[in-house]
CSV table of C-alpha atoms and ligand atoms in Angstrom, one decimal:
chain,number,residue,atom,x,y,z
A,275,UNK,CA,97.7,14.0,-116.5
A,276,UNK,CA,96.3,15.5,-119.7
A,277,UNK,CA,95.9,19.3,-119.6
A,278,UNK,CA,92.4,20.7,-120.3
A,279,UNK,CA,93.2,21.7,-123.8
A,280,UNK,CA,91.2,21.2,-127.0
A,281,UNK,CA,92.3,18.5,-129.5
A,282,UNK,CA,94.5,19.6,-132.4
A,283,UNK,CA,93.0,20.0,-135.9
A,284,UNK,CA,94.9,16.9,-136.9
A,285,UNK,CA,93.4,14.9,-134.1
A,286,UNK,CA,89.9,16.1,-134.8
A,287,UNK,CA,90.4,15.2,-138.5
A,288,UNK,CA,91.5,11.7,-137.6
A,289,UNK,CA,88.4,11.2,-135.5
A,290,UNK,CA,86.1,12.5,-138.2
A,291,UNK,CA,87.7,10.4,-141.0
A,292,UNK,CA,88.5,7.2,-139.1
A,293,UNK,CA,85.8,7.3,-136.4
A,294,UNK,CA,88.1,7.0,-133.5
A,295,UNK,CA,91.1,8.6,-131.8
A,296,UNK,CA,93.7,7.3,-129.3
A,297,UNK,CA,95.1,9.8,-126.7
A,298,UNK,CA,98.0,8.2,-124.9
A,299,UNK,CA,98.9,9.1,-121.3
A,300,UNK,CA,95.6,10.7,-120.7
A,301,UNK,CA,95.2,9.3,-117.2
A,302,UNK,CA,97.9,9.1,-114.6
A,303,UNK,CA,99.1,5.9,-112.9
A,304,UNK,CA,97.8,7.2,-109.6
A,305,UNK,CA,94.3,7.9,-111.0
A,306,UNK,CA,94.1,4.5,-112.6
A,307,UNK,CA,95.3,2.7,-109.4
A,308,UNK,CA,92.7,4.7,-107.3
A,309,UNK,CA,89.9,3.6,-109.6
A,310,UNK,CA,91.0,0.0,-109.7
A,311,UNK,CA,91.2,-0.1,-105.9
A,312,UNK,CA,87.6,1.3,-105.7
A,313,UNK,CA,86.4,-1.3,-108.2
A,314,UNK,CA,88.0,-4.1,-106.2
A,315,UNK,CA,86.3,-2.8,-103.0
A,316,UNK,CA,82.9,-2.9,-104.9
A,317,UNK,CA,83.5,-6.5,-106.0
A,318,UNK,CA,84.6,-7.5,-102.5
A,319,UNK,CA,81.3,-6.1,-101.1
A,320,UNK,CA,79.2,-7.8,-103.7
A,321,UNK,CA,77.3,-10.9,-102.6
A,322,UNK,CA,77.3,-13.4,-105.5
A,323,UNK,CA,74.1,-15.0,-104.2
A,324,UNK,CA,72.3,-11.7,-104.9
A,325,UNK,CA,72.5,-12.3,-108.6
A,326,UNK,CA,74.0,-14.6,-111.2
A,327,UNK,CA,73.3,-12.3,-114.0
A,328,UNK,CA,75.7,-12.8,-116.9
A,329,UNK,CA,76.4,-10.1,-119.5
A,330,UNK,CA,77.0,-10.8,-123.2
A,331,UNK,CA,76.1,-9.0,-126.4
A,332,UNK,CA,76.5,-12.1,-128.6
A,333,UNK,CA,73.4,-13.0,-130.7
A,334,UNK,CA,71.1,-11.0,-128.3
A,335,UNK,CA,72.0,-13.5,-125.6
A,336,UNK,CA,71.5,-11.2,-122.7
A,337,UNK,CA,70.3,-12.2,-119.3
A,338,UNK,CA,67.7,-9.5,-119.1
A,339,UNK,CA,66.1,-9.4,-115.7
A,340,UNK,CA,65.2,-6.9,-113.1
A,341,UNK,CA,68.8,-6.8,-111.9
A,342,UNK,CA,70.0,-5.7,-115.3
A,343,UNK,CA,67.3,-3.0,-115.7
A,344,UNK,CA,67.9,-1.7,-112.2
A,345,UNK,CA,71.6,-1.3,-112.9
A,346,UNK,CA,70.8,1.7,-115.1
A,347,UNK,CA,70.9,3.8,-111.9
A,348,UNK,CA,73.1,1.6,-109.7
A,349,UNK,CA,76.6,0.2,-109.4
A,350,UNK,CA,75.9,-3.5,-110.1
A,351,UNK,CA,78.3,-6.4,-110.6
A,352,UNK,CA,77.9,-8.8,-113.5
A,353,UNK,CA,79.6,-12.2,-113.9
A,354,UNK,CA,81.6,-13.5,-116.8
A,355,UNK,CA,79.6,-15.9,-119.0
A,356,UNK,CA,82.1,-18.7,-118.2
A,357,UNK,CA,82.3,-18.0,-114.5
A,358,UNK,CA,80.2,-20.9,-113.4
A,359,UNK,CA,80.6,-24.7,-113.7
A,360,UNK,CA,77.8,-27.1,-114.6
A,361,UNK,CA,76.7,-27.2,-111.0
A,362,UNK,CA,76.4,-23.4,-110.9
A,363,UNK,CA,79.4,-22.9,-108.7
A,364,UNK,CA,82.1,-20.3,-109.4
A,365,UNK,CA,85.1,-21.9,-111.1
A,366,UNK,CA,87.5,-19.4,-109.6
A,367,UNK,CA,87.6,-16.6,-107.0
A,368,UNK,CA,84.9,-14.0,-107.1
A,369,UNK,CA,87.4,-11.3,-107.8
A,370,UNK,CA,88.4,-13.2,-111.0
A,371,UNK,CA,84.8,-13.9,-112.1
A,372,UNK,CA,83.2,-10.5,-112.5
A,373,UNK,CA,82.8,-9.3,-116.1
A,374,UNK,CA,82.0,-5.7,-115.2
A,375,UNK,CA,80.4,-3.2,-112.9
A,376,UNK,CA,77.7,-0.9,-114.3
A,377,UNK,CA,76.1,1.4,-115.0
A,378,UNK,CA,75.9,4.6,-112.9
A,379,UNK,CA,79.1,4.7,-110.8
A,380,UNK,CA,80.0,8.0,-112.4
A,381,UNK,CA,77.0,9.6,-110.6
A,382,UNK,CA,76.9,7.4,-107.5
A,383,UNK,CA,80.5,7.0,-106.3
A,384,UNK,CA,82.9,9.8,-105.5
A,385,UNK,CA,86.0,8.0,-106.7
A,386,UNK,CA,84.4,7.0,-110.0
A,387,UNK,CA,82.9,10.5,-110.2
A,388,UNK,CA,86.3,12.1,-109.9
A,389,UNK,CA,87.8,9.8,-112.6
A,390,UNK,CA,84.8,10.5,-114.9
A,391,UNK,CA,84.7,14.2,-114.8
A,392,UNK,CA,86.9,17.3,-115.2
A,393,UNK,CA,88.0,20.0,-117.5
A,394,UNK,CA,90.3,17.7,-119.6
A,395,UNK,CA,87.4,15.4,-120.5
A,396,UNK,CA,85.1,18.3,-121.2
A,397,UNK,CA,87.6,19.8,-123.5
A,398,UNK,CA,87.9,16.6,-125.5
A,399,UNK,CA,84.2,16.3,-125.7
A,400,UNK,CA,83.8,19.8,-126.9
A,401,UNK,CA,86.5,19.3,-129.5
A,402,UNK,CA,84.6,16.3,-130.9
A,403,UNK,CA,81.4,18.4,-131.3
A,404,UNK,CA,79.6,17.5,-128.1
A,405,UNK,CA,78.6,21.0,-127.2
A,406,UNK,CA,76.5,19.9,-124.2
A,407,UNK,CA,77.9,16.5,-123.2
A,408,UNK,CA,75.7,14.2,-121.1
A,409,UNK,CA,77.2,11.0,-119.5
A,410,UNK,CA,74.6,8.3,-119.5
A,411,UNK,CA,76.5,5.2,-118.6
A,412,UNK,CA,79.7,4.0,-116.9
A,413,UNK,CA,81.2,0.5,-117.1
A,414,UNK,CA,84.3,-0.9,-115.4
A,415,UNK,CA,85.2,-3.9,-117.6
A,416,UNK,CA,87.6,-6.6,-116.1
A,417,UNK,CA,88.1,-8.8,-119.1
A,418,UNK,CA,89.3,-11.5,-116.7
A,419,UNK,CA,92.3,-13.7,-117.5
A,420,UNK,CA,91.3,-17.0,-119.1
A,421,UNK,CA,87.6,-16.4,-119.1
A,422,UNK,CA,87.2,-12.8,-120.3
A,423,UNK,CA,84.4,-13.1,-122.8
A,424,UNK,CA,84.2,-11.9,-126.4
A,425,UNK,CA,82.1,-8.8,-127.1
A,426,UNK,CA,80.8,-9.3,-130.6
A,427,UNK,CA,80.7,-6.7,-133.3
A,428,UNK,CA,78.3,-3.9,-132.5
A,429,UNK,CA,77.8,-0.1,-132.6
A,430,UNK,CA,77.3,1.8,-129.3
A,431,UNK,CA,74.5,3.9,-130.9
A,432,UNK,CA,72.5,0.7,-130.7
A,433,UNK,CA,72.2,1.3,-127.0
A,434,UNK,CA,72.2,5.1,-127.0
A,435,UNK,CA,70.0,6.3,-129.9
A,436,UNK,CA,69.3,9.9,-130.5
A,437,UNK,CA,68.2,12.2,-133.3
A,438,UNK,CA,70.7,12.9,-134.8
A,439,UNK,CA,73.0,10.2,-133.4
A,440,UNK,CA,75.6,11.8,-131.1
A,441,UNK,CA,76.7,9.1,-128.7
A,442,UNK,CA,80.5,9.0,-128.3
A,443,UNK,CA,82.4,6.4,-126.3
A,444,UNK,CA,85.2,7.3,-123.9
A,445,UNK,CA,87.2,4.1,-123.4
A,446,UNK,CA,90.1,4.3,-120.9
A,447,UNK,CA,92.7,1.6,-120.9
A,448,UNK,CA,93.5,0.8,-117.2
A,449,UNK,CA,96.0,-1.9,-118.3
A,450,UNK,CA,97.9,-2.4,-121.5
A,451,UNK,CA,95.4,-3.7,-124.1
A,452,UNK,CA,97.0,-6.3,-126.4
A,453,UNK,CA,96.1,-8.9,-129.0
A,454,UNK,CA,96.7,-11.5,-126.3
A,455,UNK,CA,94.3,-10.1,-123.7
A,456,UNK,CA,91.5,-9.0,-125.9
A,457,UNK,CA,92.1,-5.5,-127.1
A,458,UNK,CA,89.5,-3.5,-129.1
A,459,UNK,CA,89.2,-4.0,-132.8
A,460,UNK,CA,87.6,-1.3,-134.9
A,461,UNK,CA,86.6,-0.8,-138.6
A,462,UNK,CA,88.3,2.5,-139.6
A,463,UNK,CA,85.8,4.7,-141.3
A,464,UNK,CA,83.0,2.3,-140.5
A,465,UNK,CA,81.1,5.1,-138.7
A,466,UNK,CA,79.9,6.3,-142.0
A,467,UNK,CA,77.8,3.2,-142.4
A,468,UNK,CA,74.2,2.7,-141.1
A,469,UNK,CA,73.0,1.9,-137.7
A,470,UNK,CA,72.3,-1.8,-137.9
A,471,UNK,CA,70.4,-2.5,-134.7
A,472,UNK,CA,68.5,-0.7,-132.0
A,473,UNK,CA,68.2,-2.0,-128.4
A,474,UNK,CA,64.7,-1.0,-127.3
A,475,UNK,CA,63.2,-1.0,-123.9
A,476,UNK,CA,59.4,-1.6,-123.7
A,477,UNK,CA,58.0,-1.7,-120.2
A,478,UNK,CA,60.0,-4.2,-118.1
A,479,UNK,CA,61.5,-5.9,-121.2
A,480,UNK,CA,64.1,-5.1,-123.8
A,481,UNK,CA,64.7,-6.4,-127.3
A,482,UNK,CA,66.9,-5.9,-130.3
A,483,UNK,CA,65.4,-4.4,-133.5
A,484,UNK,CA,67.2,-5.1,-136.8
A,485,UNK,CA,67.4,-1.9,-138.7
A,486,UNK,CA,69.9,-2.6,-141.5
A,487,UNK,CA,71.3,-5.7,-143.2
A,488,UNK,CA,74.8,-4.4,-143.8
A,489,UNK,CA,77.1,-7.1,-142.6
A,490,UNK,CA,79.5,-6.7,-139.8
A,491,UNK,CA,83.1,-6.2,-140.8
A,492,UNK,CA,85.7,-9.0,-140.4
A,493,UNK,CA,89.4,-8.8,-139.6
A,494,UNK,CA,90.2,-8.1,-143.2
A,495,UNK,CA,88.9,-4.5,-142.8
A,496,UNK,CA,89.4,-4.1,-139.0
A,497,UNK,CA,92.4,-3.0,-137.0
A,498,UNK,CA,93.4,-3.9,-133.5
A,499,UNK,CA,93.8,-1.0,-131.0
A,500,UNK,CA,96.7,-2.2,-128.9
A,501,UNK,CA,97.2,0.7,-126.4
A,502,UNK,CA,99.1,1.3,-123.3
A,503,UNK,CA,97.5,1.8,-119.9
A,504,UNK,CA,96.5,5.4,-119.4
A,505,UNK,CA,95.3,5.8,-123.0
A,506,UNK,CA,91.9,7.3,-123.7
A,507,UNK,CA,90.3,6.0,-126.9
A,508,UNK,CA,87.3,8.0,-128.1
A,509,UNK,CA,85.1,6.6,-130.8
A,510,UNK,CA,82.0,7.5,-132.8
A,511,UNK,CA,78.7,5.8,-131.8
A,512,UNK,CA,78.3,4.3,-135.3
A,513,UNK,CA,81.9,2.8,-135.4
A,514,UNK,CA,81.7,-1.0,-135.5
A,515,UNK,CA,83.9,-2.5,-132.9
A,516,UNK,CA,84.5,-5.8,-131.0
A,517,UNK,CA,86.9,-7.5,-128.7
A,518,UNK,CA,88.1,-11.1,-128.7
A,519,UNK,CA,88.0,-13.4,-125.7
A,520,UNK,CA,90.8,-13.1,-123.2
A,521,UNK,CA,92.5,-16.5,-123.1
A,522,UNK,CA,95.8,-15.0,-121.7
A,523,UNK,CA,96.9,-15.1,-118.1
A,524,UNK,CA,96.6,-11.3,-117.9
A,525,UNK,CA,93.5,-9.2,-117.2
A,526,UNK,CA,92.5,-6.3,-119.4
A,527,UNK,CA,90.8,-3.7,-117.3
A,528,UNK,CA,89.1,-0.8,-119.0
A,529,UNK,CA,86.6,1.8,-118.1
A,530,UNK,CA,84.0,3.4,-120.4
A,531,UNK,CA,81.7,6.3,-120.5
A,532,UNK,CA,78.9,6.8,-123.1
A,533,UNK,CA,78.2,10.4,-123.8
A,534,UNK,CA,75.6,12.2,-126.0
A,535,UNK,CA,75.0,15.8,-126.8
A,536,UNK,CA,72.0,17.4,-125.0
A,537,UNK,CA,71.2,19.3,-128.2
A,538,UNK,CA,70.2,15.9,-129.8
A,539,UNK,CA,66.9,14.2,-128.9
A,540,UNK,CA,67.7,11.2,-126.7
A,541,UNK,CA,65.4,8.4,-127.6
A,542,UNK,CA,62.6,7.5,-125.0
A,543,UNK,CA,63.1,3.9,-126.0
A,544,UNK,CA,66.7,3.7,-124.8
A,545,UNK,CA,67.1,1.3,-121.9
A,546,UNK,CA,68.8,3.9,-119.7
A,547,UNK,CA,66.6,6.8,-118.7
A,548,UNK,CA,67.2,9.4,-116.0
A,549,UNK,CA,64.7,11.3,-114.0
A,550,UNK,CA,64.9,14.1,-111.4
A,551,UNK,CA,66.1,11.8,-108.7
A,552,UNK,CA,69.4,11.1,-110.6
A,553,UNK,CA,69.6,13.6,-113.4
A,554,UNK,CA,72.0,13.1,-116.3
A,555,UNK,CA,75.0,15.4,-116.1
A,556,UNK,CA,78.0,16.4,-118.0
A,557,UNK,CA,81.8,16.4,-117.4
A,558,UNK,CA,81.9,19.5,-115.2
A,559,UNK,CA,79.3,18.5,-112.5
A,560,UNK,CA,80.6,17.4,-109.2
A,561,UNK,CA,80.3,13.8,-107.9
A,562,UNK,CA,77.8,12.9,-105.2
A,563,UNK,CA,78.0,10.6,-102.3
A,564,UNK,CA,76.0,7.3,-102.5
A,565,UNK,CA,76.4,3.6,-101.8
A,566,UNK,CA,78.2,1.2,-104.1
A,567,UNK,CA,77.4,-2.3,-105.3
B,788,FE2,FE1,80.8,-1.0,-127.4
């Protein structure tokens, strides 16, 4: 388990220059197994008939419906894009068909809350310049064997805009992430480029706004982040990144948190908003009891 110590100057410099930083052995095997078991419980309790919402960021193809919008303050399960056959039936077991759980487990579930908070994470956040970190979103990503979908090039600030931009992604590898099972790819230094798109909520709808025509990188300027289970990867909200489909026989579980600095102005058009009933909190607040999926 990582001690609650600040990052070294060399680590901070790497983050500032490259836009990302990998911290191996940040989470213990026990902590990861506990989170995984809780996620499996949530999937087991999930009734597929309640929603067939599919999640994808490709070409704005997003099954936007009430289920998706409500997931901002719930623990909701989303299917892989390729989970269903032409007749609408699951092609494989439910437990191997879920793309992710999102987006408020860190505030709703004690097990997720314990994994998502603590002095070690707070120290990392502070070292990266997040003076008053606020955790807006959690996602448990399964990247299922065989059907784990591609997540196209994007910047996370698209979904968590603020003035100035402060969103930082905390990406935990719960299994080894490899080229075979769809590890992250990033464009080193790409966080110095512009924000290309903004995901805007207007009433009960959401849409993507094009802000800048700068092309997305390709593999000639990108690097794969093959990391071991237990590694925490932190990256800047403007860093372009993507992950390839998982055509391997092995899953690639990961868990992410998206965090802004309360000193920056969180956009009122961001799709996730929090009110007094479920206020946004930082890394040092305690978890609360609440139902799961
Ligand atoms: Fe992302």
